[in-house]
Coordinates of C-alpha atoms in Angstrom, one line a residue:
M35 CA 1.3 -10.3 -16.9
V36 CA 4.1 -7.8 -16.6
E37 CA 5.6 -9.0 -19.9
R38 CA 2.1 -8.7 -21.5
L39 CA 1.7 -5.1 -20.2
A40 CA 5.2 -4.0 -21.3
D41 CA 4.1 -2.4 -24.5
E42 CA 0.7 -1.2 -23.3
P43 CA 0.0 2.5 -22.6
V44 CA 0.4 2.0 -18.8
D45 CA 2.5 4.4 -16.9
L46 CA 3.3 2.4 -13.8
L47 CA 2.8 -1.2 -12.6
E48 CA 1.9 -1.9 -9.0
I49 CA 2.8 -5.4 -7.9
N50 CA 0.8 -6.5 -4.9
V51 CA 3.0 -8.9 -3.0
S52 CA 1.0 -8.5 0.1
C53 CA -2.5 -9.7 -0.5
P54 CA -3.6 -11.5 2.6
N55 CA -5.6 -13.9 0.5
V56 CA -2.6 -15.2 -1.5
K57 CA -0.6 -17.9 0.2
E58 CA 2.6 -19.7 -0.9
G59 CA 4.1 -22.4 1.2
G60 CA 1.8 -21.4 4.2
I61 CA 2.9 -17.7 4.3
A62 CA 2.1 -14.7 2.2
F63 CA 5.1 -14.3 -0.1
G64 CA 5.3 -10.6 0.6
Q65 CA 6.3 -11.4 4.2
N66 CA 9.6 -13.0 3.3
P67 CA 12.3 -10.5 2.4
H68 CA 14.3 -13.0 0.3
A69 CA 11.2 -13.9 -1.7
L70 CA 10.3 -10.2 -2.1
E71 CA 13.7 -9.2 -3.4
A72 CA 13.7 -12.2 -5.8
I73 CA 10.2 -11.4 -7.1
T74 CA 11.1 -7.7 -7.5
K75 CA 14.2 -8.7 -9.5
E76 CA 12.2 -11.0 -11.7
V77 CA 9.5 -8.5 -12.4
K78 CA 12.1 -5.8 -13.3
K79 CA 13.5 -8.2 -16.0
Y80 CA 10.3 -7.9 -18.0
A81 CA 8.8 -4.5 -17.1
K82 CA 9.3 -1.5 -19.2
Q83 CA 7.4 0.7 -16.9
P84 CA 8.5 1.7 -13.4
I85 CA 7.5 -0.8 -10.8
I86 CA 5.7 -0.1 -7.5
M87 CA 5.9 -2.8 -4.9
K88 CA 2.9 -2.8 -2.5
L89 CA 4.1 -3.9 0.9
S90 CA 2.3 -5.8 3.6
P91 CA 1.9 -4.4 7.1
N92 CA 1.7 -7.9 8.4
V93 CA 5.4 -8.3 9.1
T94 CA 7.7 -7.9 12.0
D95 CA 9.9 -5.2 10.4
I96 CA 8.5 -3.1 7.5
T97 CA 11.9 -1.5 6.9
E98 CA 13.4 -5.0 6.2
M99 CA 10.8 -5.5 3.5
A100 CA 11.3 -2.1 2.1
R101 CA 15.0 -2.6 1.8
A102 CA 14.5 -6.0 0.1
A103 CA 12.2 -4.4 -2.5
E104 CA 14.7 -1.6 -3.0
A105 CA 17.6 -4.1 -3.4
G106 CA 15.4 -6.0 -6.0
G107 CA 15.2 -2.8 -8.1
A108 CA 11.8 -1.4 -7.1
D109 CA 11.2 2.1 -8.4
I110 CA 8.5 3.1 -5.9
L111 CA 6.9 1.5 -2.8
S112 CA 3.3 1.7 -1.8
L113 CA 2.2 1.0 1.8
I114 CA 0.4 -0.2 3.5
N115 CA -1.9 -2.9 2.2
T116 CA -4.6 -4.3 4.5
L117 CA -4.0 -5.6 8.0
T118 CA -5.1 -9.1 8.5
G119 CA -8.4 -9.2 10.3
M120 CA -11.5 -11.3 10.9
K121 CA -15.2 -10.7 11.1
I122 CA -17.5 -13.2 12.7
D123 CA -21.3 -13.5 12.1
I124 CA -22.5 -15.2 15.2
Y125 CA -25.2 -17.0 13.1
R126 CA -23.0 -18.2 10.2
K127 CA -19.6 -18.5 12.0
H128 CA -17.6 -16.2 9.6
L129 CA -18.3 -13.9 6.7
L130 CA -15.3 -14.4 4.5
W131 CA -14.7 -17.3 2.1
Q132 CA -11.7 -18.1 4.3
T133 CA -11.2 -17.5 8.0
D134 CA -9.5 -14.1 7.7
G135 CA -9.0 -11.3 5.3
G136 CA -7.8 -7.7 4.8
M137 CA -9.0 -4.9 7.0
S138 CA -8.7 -1.3 5.7
G139 CA -10.1 2.1 6.3
P140 CA -9.7 4.7 9.1
A141 CA -8.8 2.1 11.7
V142 CA -5.5 1.3 10.0
K143 CA -4.3 4.9 9.6
P144 CA -2.1 5.1 12.7
V145 CA -0.3 1.9 11.7
A146 CA 0.1 3.1 8.1
V147 CA 1.5 6.5 9.1
R148 CA 4.0 4.9 11.4
M149 CA 5.1 2.4 8.7
V150 CA 5.4 5.2 6.1
Y151 CA 7.6 7.1 8.5
Q152 CA 9.8 4.1 9.2
V153 CA 10.3 3.3 5.6
A154 CA 11.0 6.9 4.6
Q155 CA 13.9 6.8 7.1
A156 CA 15.2 3.4 5.7
V157 CA 15.1 3.7 1.9
K158 CA 15.6 6.3 -0.8
L159 CA 12.6 5.3 -2.9
P160 CA 9.5 7.4 -3.4
I161 CA 6.6 6.2 -1.2
I162 CA 2.9 6.1 -1.9
G163 CA 1.2 6.3 1.5
M164 CA -2.2 4.7 2.0
G165 CA -4.4 3.4 4.7
G166 CA -7.4 5.3 6.1
I167 CA -7.0 8.5 4.1
A168 CA -10.3 10.3 4.1
T169 CA -9.5 14.0 4.5
A170 CA -6.8 16.5 3.5
E171 CA -5.5 16.3 7.1
D172 CA -5.1 12.6 6.8
A173 CA -3.1 13.0 3.5
L174 CA -0.9 15.7 5.1
E175 CA -0.1 13.3 8.0
F176 CA 1.2 10.8 5.4
I177 CA 3.2 13.5 3.5
M178 CA 4.7 14.8 6.7
A179 CA 5.7 11.2 7.6
G180 CA 7.6 10.9 4.3
A181 CA 5.1 9.9 1.6
T182 CA 5.8 11.3 -1.8
A183 CA 2.2 10.7 -2.8
V184 CA -1.0 9.3 -1.3
S185 CA -3.7 7.0 -2.4
V186 CA -7.4 7.1 -1.4
G187 CA -9.3 3.8 -1.2
T188 CA -12.0 3.0 1.4
A189 CA -13.1 6.7 1.7
N190 CA -14.4 6.4 -1.9
F191 CA -17.0 3.9 -0.7
F192 CA -18.6 6.4 1.7
N193 CA -17.7 9.6 -0.1
P194 CA -17.4 9.5 -3.9
Y195 CA -15.9 13.1 -3.8
A196 CA -13.2 12.2 -1.3
A197 CA -10.3 12.5 -3.7
T198 CA -11.4 15.8 -5.0
E199 CA -12.1 17.2 -1.5
I200 CA -8.6 16.0 -0.4
V201 CA -6.9 17.7 -3.3
D202 CA -8.9 20.9 -2.7
G203 CA -8.1 20.7 1.0
L204 CA -4.4 20.3 0.3
A205 CA -4.4 23.4 -1.9
K206 CA -6.3 25.4 0.8
F207 CA -3.8 24.3 3.4
M208 CA -0.8 25.4 1.3
E209 CA -2.5 28.8 0.7
Q210 CA -3.0 29.2 4.4
Q211 CA 0.7 28.3 5.0
K212 CA 1.8 31.2 2.7
S213 CA 0.1 33.8 4.9

């Protein structure tokens, strides 16, 4: 896919090595630093665009994974992807097509902010912070933790104006800091 997109008008490619629904050899391949480094190197062979590696929070040490992606040649890191979770419908046993799946939204924000902070101390790559950002204050937490940029996901489901409100809120905050 990376090779097919090489000549397309795409500015960046985000490689999701952390989807909790993708398994290889019994583990998600984004949870193995050697596999992550190798995948990143392989992707970089074919990509003409900068590569963003999206990291999993479902690891023992997020900085080890960030260093592996950096060693493989990643241009940018995005984190975090979803935490592994489960929802049970007491009448149907479970709701997902498999036993567990990804949990996102405001509940993951404290974990995401901590991981962005840890990774910002460990690597020199730009970081896109994500995980529970719904307000300008949330975005500022990520930026203060070391994120170069932020991404808004789940908030868009309950507020289609979330991204615009966050941008406006960031501008207002900066204006207030001037005075």
